[in-house]
mmCIF file of C-alpha atoms in Angstrom:
data_model
loop_
_atom_site.group_PDB
_atom_site.id
_atom_site.type_symbol
_atom_site.label_atom_id
_atom_site.label_comp_id
_atom_site.label_asym_id
_atom_site.label_seq_id
_atom_site.Cartn_x
_atom_site.Cartn_y
_atom_site.Cartn_z
ATOM 1 C CA MET A 1 -44.290 45.187 56.965
ATOM 2 C CA SER A 2 -41.613 43.273 58.604
ATOM 3 C CA ALA A 3 -38.432 42.185 57.032
ATOM 4 C CA ASN A 4 -39.329 38.297 57.277
ATOM 5 C CA ASN A 5 -42.786 39.057 55.826
ATOM 6 C CA SER A 6 -41.177 41.111 53.176
ATOM 7 C CA THR A 7 -38.540 38.444 52.218
ATOM 8 C CA SER A 8 -41.113 35.721 52.124
ATOM 9 C CA ILE A 9 -43.373 37.561 49.489
ATOM 10 C CA ILE A 10 -40.031 38.486 47.380
ATOM 11 C CA TYR A 11 -38.970 35.044 47.354
ATOM 12 C CA THR A 12 -41.846 32.708 46.931
ATOM 13 C CA GLY A 13 -40.096 29.225 46.446
ATOM 14 C CA PRO A 14 -39.186 27.387 43.451
ATOM 15 C CA LEU A 15 -41.769 27.121 40.515
ATOM 16 C CA GLY A 16 -42.974 23.520 41.116
ATOM 17 C CA TYR A 17 -42.992 22.693 37.389
ATOM 18 C CA SER A 18 -43.090 19.015 36.539
ATOM 19 C CA LEU A 19 -40.283 17.581 34.366
ATOM 20 C CA ALA A 20 -42.720 17.376 31.377
ATOM 21 C CA ALA A 21 -43.716 20.975 32.019
ATOM 22 C CA ARG A 22 -40.063 22.071 32.210
ATOM 23 C CA ILE A 23 -39.001 20.397 29.183
ATOM 24 C CA VAL A 24 -41.973 21.876 27.235
ATOM 25 C CA ILE A 25 -41.180 25.498 28.710
ATOM 26 C CA THR A 26 -37.530 25.001 27.959
ATOM 27 C CA SER A 27 -37.879 24.175 24.598
ATOM 28 C CA VAL A 28 -40.210 26.936 23.604
ATOM 29 C CA LEU A 29 -37.755 29.427 25.192
ATOM 30 C CA MET A 30 -34.807 27.802 23.463
ATOM 31 C CA VAL A 31 -36.844 28.543 20.005
ATOM 32 C CA ILE A 32 -37.071 31.786 21.154
ATOM 33 C CA LEU A 33 -33.595 32.162 21.670
ATOM 34 C CA ILE A 34 -32.609 30.742 18.575
ATOM 35 C CA MET A 35 -34.856 32.558 16.391
ATOM 36 C CA THR A 36 -33.484 35.644 18.141
ATOM 37 C CA VAL A 37 -30.078 34.908 17.258
ATOM 38 C CA CYS A 38 -31.033 33.841 13.414
ATOM 39 C CA GLY A 39 -33.062 36.596 12.745
ATOM 40 C CA ASN A 40 -30.635 39.304 13.738
ATOM 41 C CA LEU A 41 -27.672 37.526 11.935
ATOM 42 C CA VAL A 42 -29.673 37.844 8.839
ATOM 43 C CA VAL A 43 -30.270 41.639 9.496
ATOM 44 C CA MET A 44 -26.413 42.120 10.178
ATOM 45 C CA LEU A 45 -25.594 39.932 7.043
ATOM 46 C CA ALA A 46 -27.758 42.045 4.790
ATOM 47 C CA VAL A 47 -26.410 45.369 6.018
ATOM 48 C CA ALA A 48 -22.911 44.257 5.827
ATOM 49 C CA ARG A 49 -22.847 42.197 2.461
ATOM 50 C CA LEU A 50 -25.427 44.238 0.128
ATOM 51 C CA ARG A 51 -24.021 47.742 -1.007
ATOM 52 C CA SER A 52 -27.651 48.895 -1.330
ATOM 53 C CA MET A 53 -28.278 48.622 2.449
ATOM 54 C CA ARG A 54 -24.873 50.022 3.800
ATOM 55 C CA THR A 55 -26.705 53.607 4.473
ATOM 56 C CA LEU A 56 -26.429 55.710 7.656
ATOM 57 C CA SER A 57 -30.033 54.992 8.567
ATOM 58 C CA ASN A 58 -29.115 51.269 8.648
ATOM 59 C CA ALA A 59 -26.185 51.768 10.809
ATOM 60 C CA PHE A 60 -28.707 51.735 13.578
ATOM 61 C CA VAL A 61 -30.256 48.798 12.274
ATOM 62 C CA PHE A 62 -27.274 46.989 12.401
ATOM 63 C CA SER A 63 -26.342 48.233 15.764
ATOM 64 C CA LEU A 64 -29.862 47.307 16.907
ATOM 65 C CA ALA A 65 -29.413 43.797 15.660
ATOM 66 C CA VAL A 66 -26.082 43.410 17.439
ATOM 67 C CA ALA A 67 -27.786 44.436 20.832
ATOM 68 C CA ASP A 68 -30.480 42.169 20.284
ATOM 69 C CA THR A 69 -28.060 39.225 19.567
ATOM 70 C CA LEU A 70 -26.373 39.951 22.558
ATOM 71 C CA VAL A 71 -29.768 39.750 24.655
ATOM 72 C CA ALA A 72 -30.066 36.361 23.020
ATOM 73 C CA VAL A 73 -26.419 34.831 23.900
ATOM 74 C CA GLY A 74 -25.705 36.843 26.974
ATOM 75 C CA VAL A 75 -29.050 37.285 28.868
ATOM 76 C CA MET A 76 -31.621 34.443 27.636
ATOM 77 C CA PRO A 77 -29.388 31.305 28.475
ATOM 78 C CA GLY A 78 -29.553 32.449 32.078
ATOM 79 C CA ALA A 79 -33.001 32.777 32.045
ATOM 80 C CA VAL A 80 -33.596 29.513 30.285
ATOM 81 C CA LEU A 81 -31.478 27.783 33.148
ATOM 82 C CA LEU A 82 -33.511 29.688 35.623
ATOM 83 C CA GLN A 83 -36.727 28.218 34.163
ATOM 84 C CA TRP A 84 -35.150 24.573 33.796
ATOM 85 C CA ASN A 85 -34.232 24.630 37.567
ATOM 86 C CA ASN A 86 -37.583 25.670 38.410
ATOM 87 C CA GLY A 87 -36.724 29.069 39.407
ATOM 88 C CA GLU A 88 -33.537 28.334 41.500
ATOM 89 C CA TRP A 89 -30.366 30.139 40.729
ATOM 90 C CA THR A 90 -27.327 27.872 40.869
ATOM 91 C CA LEU A 91 -24.893 29.741 39.464
ATOM 92 C CA GLY A 92 -23.838 31.707 42.858
ATOM 93 C CA ARG A 93 -24.602 35.330 43.768
ATOM 94 C CA PRO A 94 -21.617 37.087 42.151
ATOM 95 C CA PHE A 95 -22.670 35.595 38.549
ATOM 96 C CA CYS A 96 -25.967 36.689 39.366
ATOM 97 C CA LEU A 97 -24.911 40.126 39.683
ATOM 98 C CA VAL A 98 -23.329 39.850 36.239
ATOM 99 C CA TRP A 99 -26.383 38.515 34.519
ATOM 100 C CA LEU A 100 -28.585 40.970 35.897
ATOM 101 C CA SER A 101 -26.069 43.880 34.649
ATOM 102 C CA TRP A 102 -26.188 42.256 31.290
ATOM 103 C CA ASP A 103 -29.971 41.837 31.377
ATOM 104 C CA ILE A 104 -30.505 45.601 31.902
ATOM 105 C CA TYR A 105 -27.433 46.862 29.615
ATOM 106 C CA PHE A 106 -28.342 44.943 26.792
ATOM 107 C CA SER A 107 -32.156 45.391 26.889
ATOM 108 C CA THR A 108 -31.656 49.240 27.441
ATOM 109 C CA ILE A 109 -29.505 49.371 24.272
ATOM 110 C CA SER A 110 -32.040 47.608 22.303
ATOM 111 C CA ILE A 111 -34.617 49.984 23.649
ATOM 112 C CA VAL A 112 -32.626 53.308 23.082
ATOM 113 C CA HIS A 113 -31.824 52.021 19.493
ATOM 114 C CA PHE A 114 -35.371 52.376 18.928
ATOM 115 C CA SER A 115 -35.685 55.994 19.609
ATOM 116 C CA CYS A 116 -32.778 56.535 17.712
ATOM 117 C CA LEU A 117 -34.518 54.962 14.478
ATOM 118 C CA ALA A 118 -37.566 56.852 15.370
ATOM 119 C CA ILE A 119 -35.495 60.414 15.337
ATOM 120 C CA ASP A 120 -33.620 59.322 12.120
ATOM 121 C CA ARG A 121 -36.977 58.898 10.419
ATOM 122 C CA PHE A 122 -38.461 61.918 11.905
ATOM 123 C CA LEU A 123 -35.643 64.148 10.576
ATOM 124 C CA ALA A 124 -35.979 62.337 7.224
ATOM 125 C CA ILE A 125 -39.604 62.822 6.567
ATOM 126 C CA CYS A 126 -40.542 65.756 8.609
ATOM 127 C CA ASP A 127 -37.368 67.865 7.699
ATOM 128 C CA PRO A 128 -35.935 66.324 4.527
ATOM 129 C CA PHE A 129 -34.151 69.373 3.311
ATOM 130 C CA ARG A 130 -31.857 69.611 6.436
ATOM 131 C CA TYR A 131 -31.635 66.047 7.020
ATOM 132 C CA PRO A 132 -28.326 65.706 4.776
ATOM 133 C CA ARG A 133 -26.707 68.059 7.040
ATOM 134 C CA LEU A 134 -28.274 66.739 10.362
ATOM 135 C CA VAL A 135 -27.606 63.232 9.960
ATOM 136 C CA THR A 136 -23.934 62.793 9.004
ATOM 137 C CA LYS A 137 -21.110 59.915 9.615
ATOM 138 C CA LEU A 138 -20.207 62.215 12.662
ATOM 139 C CA SER A 139 -23.707 62.620 14.187
ATOM 140 C CA VAL A 140 -24.816 58.913 13.764
ATOM 141 C CA ALA A 141 -21.561 57.868 15.374
ATOM 142 C CA VAL A 142 -22.250 59.953 18.158
ATOM 143 C CA MET A 143 -25.591 58.503 18.616
ATOM 144 C CA LEU A 144 -24.294 55.185 18.425
ATOM 145 C CA ILE A 145 -21.641 55.545 20.968
ATOM 146 C CA THR A 146 -24.346 57.333 23.269
ATOM 147 C CA CYS A 147 -26.729 54.353 22.849
ATOM 148 C CA TRP A 148 -23.684 51.839 24.003
ATOM 149 C CA LEU A 149 -22.474 54.010 26.789
ATOM 150 C CA LEU A 150 -25.648 55.420 28.473
ATOM 151 C CA PRO A 151 -27.232 52.411 29.580
ATOM 152 C CA GLY A 152 -23.860 51.271 31.517
ATOM 153 C CA PHE A 153 -24.845 54.332 33.899
ATOM 154 C CA ILE A 154 -28.070 52.459 34.916
ATOM 155 C CA SER A 155 -26.938 48.849 34.856
ATOM 156 C CA TYR A 156 -22.980 48.166 35.798
ATOM 157 C CA LEU A 157 -22.552 51.372 37.846
ATOM 158 C CA PRO A 158 -25.747 51.076 40.376
ATOM 159 C CA ILE A 159 -25.618 46.835 40.305
ATOM 160 C CA TYR A 160 -21.852 46.800 41.261
ATOM 161 C CA THR A 161 -21.618 49.630 43.707
ATOM 162 C CA GLY A 162 -25.043 48.332 45.597
ATOM 163 C CA TRP A 163 -27.006 51.714 44.976
ATOM 164 C CA HIS A 164 -30.062 49.257 43.431
ATOM 165 C CA THR A 165 -30.537 47.824 46.866
ATOM 166 C CA TYR A 166 -29.643 50.742 49.298
ATOM 167 C CA GLY A 167 -32.491 50.880 52.046
ATOM 168 C CA ILE A 168 -33.578 47.399 51.386
ATOM 169 C CA GLU A 169 -30.520 45.477 52.190
ATOM 170 C CA HIS A 170 -32.492 43.505 54.895
ATOM 171 C CA LEU A 171 -34.408 41.736 52.098
ATOM 172 C CA LEU A 172 -31.249 40.198 50.722
ATOM 173 C CA LEU A 173 -29.806 38.543 54.111
ATOM 174 C CA ARG A 174 -32.111 35.986 54.205
ATOM 175 C CA GLU A 175 -30.684 32.457 52.727
ATOM 176 C CA PRO A 176 -33.549 32.116 50.213
ATOM 177 C CA ILE A 177 -32.527 34.980 48.435
ATOM 178 C CA GLU A 178 -29.291 33.316 47.728
ATOM 179 C CA HIS A 179 -31.077 30.611 45.555
ATOM 180 C CA THR A 180 -32.471 32.984 43.220
ATOM 181 C CA CYS A 181 -31.608 35.889 40.711
ATOM 182 C CA PHE A 182 -34.549 38.182 41.638
ATOM 183 C CA PRO A 183 -34.371 41.756 40.223
ATOM 184 C CA LEU A 184 -34.738 43.459 43.608
ATOM 185 C CA VAL A 185 -34.436 47.066 43.534
ATOM 186 C CA ASN A 186 -35.370 50.133 45.624
ATOM 187 C CA LEU A 187 -37.756 52.774 44.832
ATOM 188 C CA PRO A 188 -35.206 55.534 43.360
ATOM 189 C CA PHE A 189 -33.560 53.004 41.033
ATOM 190 C CA ALA A 190 -36.715 51.369 39.901
ATOM 191 C CA LEU A 191 -37.911 55.064 38.995
ATOM 192 C CA ILE A 192 -34.810 56.253 37.521
ATOM 193 C CA CYS A 193 -34.119 53.171 35.517
ATOM 194 C CA SER A 194 -37.415 52.739 34.234
ATOM 195 C CA VAL A 195 -37.714 56.467 33.059
ATOM 196 C CA LEU A 196 -34.258 56.455 31.208
ATOM 197 C CA ALA A 197 -34.376 52.765 30.220
ATOM 198 C CA PHE A 198 -37.896 52.875 28.954
ATOM 199 C CA TYR A 199 -40.445 55.830 29.464
ATOM 200 C CA ALA A 200 -38.098 58.520 28.281
ATOM 201 C CA PRO A 201 -37.540 56.510 24.765
ATOM 202 C CA LEU A 202 -41.009 55.435 24.270
ATOM 203 C CA ALA A 203 -42.094 59.367 24.649
ATOM 204 C CA ALA A 204 -39.649 59.941 21.970
ATOM 205 C CA ILE A 205 -40.694 57.218 19.837
ATOM 206 C CA LEU A 206 -44.495 58.227 20.254
ATOM 207 C CA PHE A 207 -43.585 61.924 19.641
ATOM 208 C CA CYS A 208 -41.645 61.244 16.341
ATOM 209 C CA TYR A 209 -43.932 58.576 14.668
ATOM 210 C CA TRP A 210 -47.030 60.784 15.752
ATOM 211 C CA ARG A 211 -45.409 63.661 13.752
ATOM 212 C CA ILE A 212 -44.527 60.962 10.828
ATOM 213 C CA PHE A 213 -48.075 60.065 10.756
ATOM 214 C CA VAL A 214 -49.348 63.478 10.774
ATOM 215 C CA VAL A 215 -46.998 64.603 7.630
ATOM 216 C CA ALA A 216 -47.982 61.173 5.997
ATOM 217 C CA ARG A 217 -51.735 61.967 6.232
ATOM 218 C CA ARG A 218 -51.096 65.251 4.997
ATOM 219 C CA HIS A 219 -48.938 64.151 1.925
ATOM 220 C CA ALA A 220 -51.526 61.922 1.245
ATOM 221 C CA LYS A 221 -54.435 64.303 0.977
ATOM 222 C CA LYS A 222 -51.956 66.573 -1.390
ATOM 223 C CA ILE A 223 -51.396 63.746 -3.642
ATOM 224 C CA ARG A 224 -55.105 62.875 -3.615
ATOM 225 C CA GLY A 225 -56.062 66.394 -4.470
ATOM 226 C CA LEU A 226 -53.580 66.596 -7.359
ATOM 227 C CA GLU A 227 -54.993 63.418 -8.850
ATOM 228 C CA ILE A 228 -58.704 64.323 -8.878
ATOM 229 C CA ALA A 229 -58.763 63.583 -12.618
ATOM 230 C CA ALA A 230 -56.633 60.398 -12.302
ATOM 231 C CA PRO A 231 -58.408 56.967 -13.053
ATOM 232 C CA GLU A 232 -60.206 55.892 -9.851
ATOM 233 C CA ARG A 233 -57.949 52.734 -9.641
ATOM 234 C CA SER A 234 -55.163 54.991 -9.238
ATOM 235 C CA ARG A 235 -56.545 56.847 -6.246
ATOM 236 C CA ILE A 236 -57.626 53.688 -4.704
ATOM 237 C CA SER A 237 -54.196 52.378 -4.954
ATOM 238 C CA LYS A 238 -52.648 55.052 -3.081
ATOM 239 C CA MET A 239 -55.202 55.140 -0.177
ATOM 240 C CA GLN A 240 -54.525 51.562 0.218
ATOM 241 C CA ARG A 241 -50.664 52.353 0.572
ATOM 242 C CA ASP A 242 -51.441 55.224 2.736
ATOM 243 C CA THR A 243 -53.466 52.969 5.092
ATOM 244 C CA LYS A 244 -50.570 50.434 5.072
ATOM 245 C CA ALA A 245 -48.179 53.094 6.248
ATOM 246 C CA ALA A 246 -50.507 54.088 9.119
ATOM 247 C CA LYS A 247 -50.633 50.178 9.962
ATOM 248 C CA THR A 248 -46.825 49.992 9.851
ATOM 249 C CA LEU A 249 -46.652 52.735 12.624
ATOM 250 C CA ALA A 250 -49.186 50.901 14.750
ATOM 251 C CA ILE A 251 -47.062 47.460 14.408
ATOM 252 C CA VAL A 252 -43.894 49.106 15.219
ATOM 253 C CA VAL A 253 -45.186 51.272 18.352
ATOM 254 C CA GLY A 254 -47.764 48.541 19.200
ATOM 255 C CA ALA A 255 -44.825 45.600 19.263
ATOM 256 C CA PHE A 256 -42.518 47.805 21.356
ATOM 257 C CA SER A 257 -45.129 48.834 23.910
ATOM 258 C CA LEU A 258 -46.779 45.193 24.372
ATOM 259 C CA CYS A 259 -43.244 43.604 25.048
ATOM 260 C CA TYR A 260 -41.540 46.251 27.282
ATOM 261 C CA LEU A 261 -44.688 47.887 29.123
ATOM 262 C CA PRO A 262 -45.798 45.255 31.425
ATOM 263 C CA PHE A 263 -42.309 44.762 32.978
ATOM 264 C CA PHE A 264 -41.747 48.550 33.238
ATOM 265 C CA THR A 265 -44.891 49.156 34.915
ATOM 266 C CA LEU A 266 -44.610 46.288 37.526
ATOM 267 C CA ASN A 267 -41.027 47.628 37.925
ATOM 268 C CA VAL A 268 -42.117 50.873 38.911
ATOM 269 C CA LEU A 269 -45.350 49.691 41.171
ATOM 270 C CA ASP A 270 -43.666 46.995 42.842
ATOM 271 C CA PRO A 271 -41.863 48.949 45.255
ATOM 272 C CA PHE A 272 -44.987 50.944 46.463
ATOM 273 C CA PHE A 273 -46.735 47.795 47.374
ATOM 274 C CA ASP A 274 -43.819 46.242 49.542
ATOM 275 C CA TYR A 275 -42.631 43.864 46.552
ATOM 276 C CA SER A 276 -46.252 42.027 46.993
ATOM 277 C CA LEU A 277 -47.742 42.717 43.404
ATOM 278 C CA ASP A 278 -46.256 38.937 42.115
ATOM 279 C CA GLU A 279 -47.035 36.376 45.181
ATOM 280 C CA THR A 280 -47.380 33.577 42.358
ATOM 281 C CA LYS A 281 -45.062 30.654 43.522
ATOM 282 C CA GLY A 282 -41.572 31.125 42.064
ATOM 283 C CA ASN A 283 -42.696 34.567 40.659
ATOM 284 C CA LYS A 284 -44.059 33.385 37.634
ATOM 285 C CA VAL A 285 -45.659 36.782 36.626
ATOM 286 C CA TRP A 286 -41.996 38.264 36.840
ATOM 287 C CA LEU A 287 -40.613 35.483 34.764
ATOM 288 C CA ALA A 288 -43.389 35.931 32.148
ATOM 289 C CA ILE A 289 -43.303 39.547 31.636
ATOM 290 C CA THR A 290 -39.469 39.589 31.782
ATOM 291 C CA TRP A 291 -39.334 36.971 28.737
ATOM 292 C CA LEU A 292 -42.139 39.213 26.957
ATOM 293 C CA GLY A 293 -39.622 41.750 26.821
ATOM 294 C CA TYR A 294 -36.884 39.383 25.648
ATOM 295 C CA CYS A 295 -39.324 38.673 22.612
ATOM 296 C CA ASN A 296 -39.164 41.959 21.271
ATOM 297 C CA SER A 297 -35.335 41.372 20.130
ATOM 298 C CA MET A 298 -36.738 38.261 18.355
ATOM 299 C CA LEU A 299 -39.656 40.412 16.841
ATOM 300 C CA ASN A 300 -37.461 43.226 15.324
ATOM 301 C CA PRO A 301 -36.164 41.444 12.276
ATOM 302 C CA TRP A 302 -39.611 40.056 11.530
ATOM 303 C CA ILE A 303 -40.861 43.817 11.719
ATOM 304 C CA TYR A 304 -38.313 44.762 8.999
ATOM 305 C CA TYR A 305 -38.982 41.999 7.021
ATOM 306 C CA VAL A 306 -42.907 42.721 6.828
ATOM 307 C CA SER A 307 -42.594 46.107 6.792
ATOM 308 C CA ASN A 308 -39.840 47.086 4.411
ATOM 309 C CA LYS A 309 -39.280 45.839 0.473
ATOM 310 C CA ASN A 310 -35.791 46.583 0.741
ATOM 311 C CA PHE A 311 -35.078 44.401 3.835
ATOM 312 C CA ARG A 312 -37.327 41.668 2.135
ATOM 313 C CA ALA A 313 -35.294 41.573 -0.867
ATOM 314 C CA ALA A 314 -32.157 41.435 1.203
ATOM 315 C CA PHE A 315 -33.449 38.905 3.321
ATOM 316 C CA ARG A 316 -34.211 36.416 0.330
ATOM 317 C CA LYS A 317 -30.864 37.225 -1.109
ATOM 318 C CA ILE A 318 -28.942 36.178 2.247
ATOM 319 C CA LEU A 319 -31.051 33.147 2.395
ATOM 320 C CA GLY A 320 -30.409 31.912 -0.997
ATOM 321 C CA CYS A 321 -31.909 34.105 -3.538
ATOM 322 C CA LYS A 322 -30.636 33.304 -6.970
ATOM 323 C CA ASN A 323 -29.743 35.768 -9.889
ATOM 324 C CA ASN A 324 -31.624 34.573 -12.902
ATOM 325 C CA HIS A 325 -29.799 37.043 -15.241
ATOM 326 C CA SER A 326 -27.184 34.962 -17.070
ATOM 327 C CA GLY A 327 -24.039 36.647 -17.712
ATOM 328 C CA SER A 328 -24.442 39.392 -14.897
ATOM 329 C CA ARG A 329 -21.783 40.446 -12.967
ATOM 330 C CA SER A 330 -21.279 38.689 -9.825
ATOM 331 C CA ASP A 331 -19.538 41.316 -7.231
ATOM 332 C CA ASP A 332 -18.629 40.903 -3.779
ATOM 333 C CA ASP A 333 -21.702 42.323 -2.471
ATOM 334 C CA GLY A 334 -23.892 39.744 -3.674
ATOM 335 C CA ASP A 335 -26.772 42.102 -4.708
ATOM 336 C CA CYS A 336 -29.613 40.041 -6.275
ATOM 337 C CA THR A 337 -31.589 41.273 -9.053
ATOM 338 C CA GLU A 338 -34.873 42.129 -6.813
ATOM 339 C CA VAL A 339 -32.619 44.626 -4.743
ATOM 340 C CA THR A 340 -31.099 46.251 -7.854
ATOM 341 C CA ALA A 341 -34.731 46.409 -9.201
ATOM 342 C CA LEU A 342 -36.055 47.916 -6.083
ATOM 343 C CA ASN A 343 -33.205 50.594 -6.127
ATOM 344 C CA ARG A 344 -34.393 51.731 -9.541
ATOM 345 C CA THR A 345 -38.017 51.862 -8.643
ATOM 346 C CA ARG A 346 -39.720 55.350 -8.409
ATOM 347 C CA THR A 347 -40.658 56.595 -5.291
ATOM 348 C CA ASN A 348 -43.983 57.862 -6.444
ATOM 349 C CA GLY A 349 -43.661 60.408 -3.447
ATOM 350 C CA HIS A 350 -44.681 58.100 -0.603
ATOM 351 C CA LEU A 351 -43.349 58.132 2.918
ATOM 352 C CA GLN A 352 -40.914 55.473 4.113
ATOM 353 C CA ILE A 353 -41.269 54.549 7.765
ATOM 354 C CA PHE A 354 -38.191 52.047 7.941
ATOM 355 C CA PRO A 355 -34.931 53.151 6.747
ATOM 356 C CA SER A 356 -33.520 52.113 3.402
ATOM 357 C CA GLN A 357 -31.602 53.657 0.773
ATOM 358 C CA ALA A 358 -33.715 57.079 0.114
ATOM 359 C CA VAL A 359 -33.351 59.846 2.678
ATOM 360 C CA GLY A 360 -36.806 61.495 3.087
ATOM 361 C CA VAL A 361 -39.102 59.674 0.646
ATOM 362 C CA GLY A 362 -38.994 56.339 -0.840
ATOM 363 C CA THR A 363 -41.014 53.037 -1.471
ATOM 364 C CA VAL A 364 -43.897 52.641 0.624
ATOM 365 C CA VAL A 365 -43.020 50.131 3.485
#
């Protein structure tokens, strides 16, 4: 394929949306941006303000919320502007490189945090006796530092050294490329970046949650075996909670995979097909699956809210939950009655998929 033909396929012209369509699309994208910022700010406030939420496990949740907020304030505005301008990049090539670096960096940080959360829950549930010795302030600090430093090697370093376009420079020399900010990368970078930023974390997440699921089912069978003489209603209730735990795993892995798998699949395959997989005007497919990845940063706080009782109580407190006990003490944490009550609730031996105050077992998610 000639350079001219390759260029015409890579940059397929402006999106061509009408003003009304641009207003609708931009409005929807702005809603996603605002919901991402607000949701993750609530997560950070919940962990920072409520003493019951300040655990080592929730350090990962707090750091993930910071990364997702940076995706919203550092990456999404450029993508919104690109859509509003019908696919035309108006901020110049230098800032395009900055924006692409931020996109890869912050999105990768968010993905890597998911694998850290999965490893934390894997150790807490599958190896609860060694968990306190393995997950310490030092080990958590090392993991968090790694989460924030490692993505720099597949974002800033290759982007600013030009490694990501080595061997395909001729595709960037045509003038149309100057009017867009397209994530054009060579095959080695596409493979290395996709493996390190997505497929390796996804493999870790799938393995950890598979082991958690196996252990959860094993514990559920033991519990039911010990309660043969218990009332039928008790057995049904526990089976329902076990089913809910399994559904939570499906939500976690499903949402993560649904948001990121399309982008990283196309990112790997596109170089093999001479960058011709998206021949739509303005590369609409690329733009759509890129925003699908951004949506994971918006969904994360809602997954916490739906899947974890402690987070639900914390969210309600941050959003205005009132303490109904007259004369109860008021401290700087602002713990509300519901959080305190949850912390006194018996665990009943059920597994906790998302972190809270307990170590290995806790309130059913």
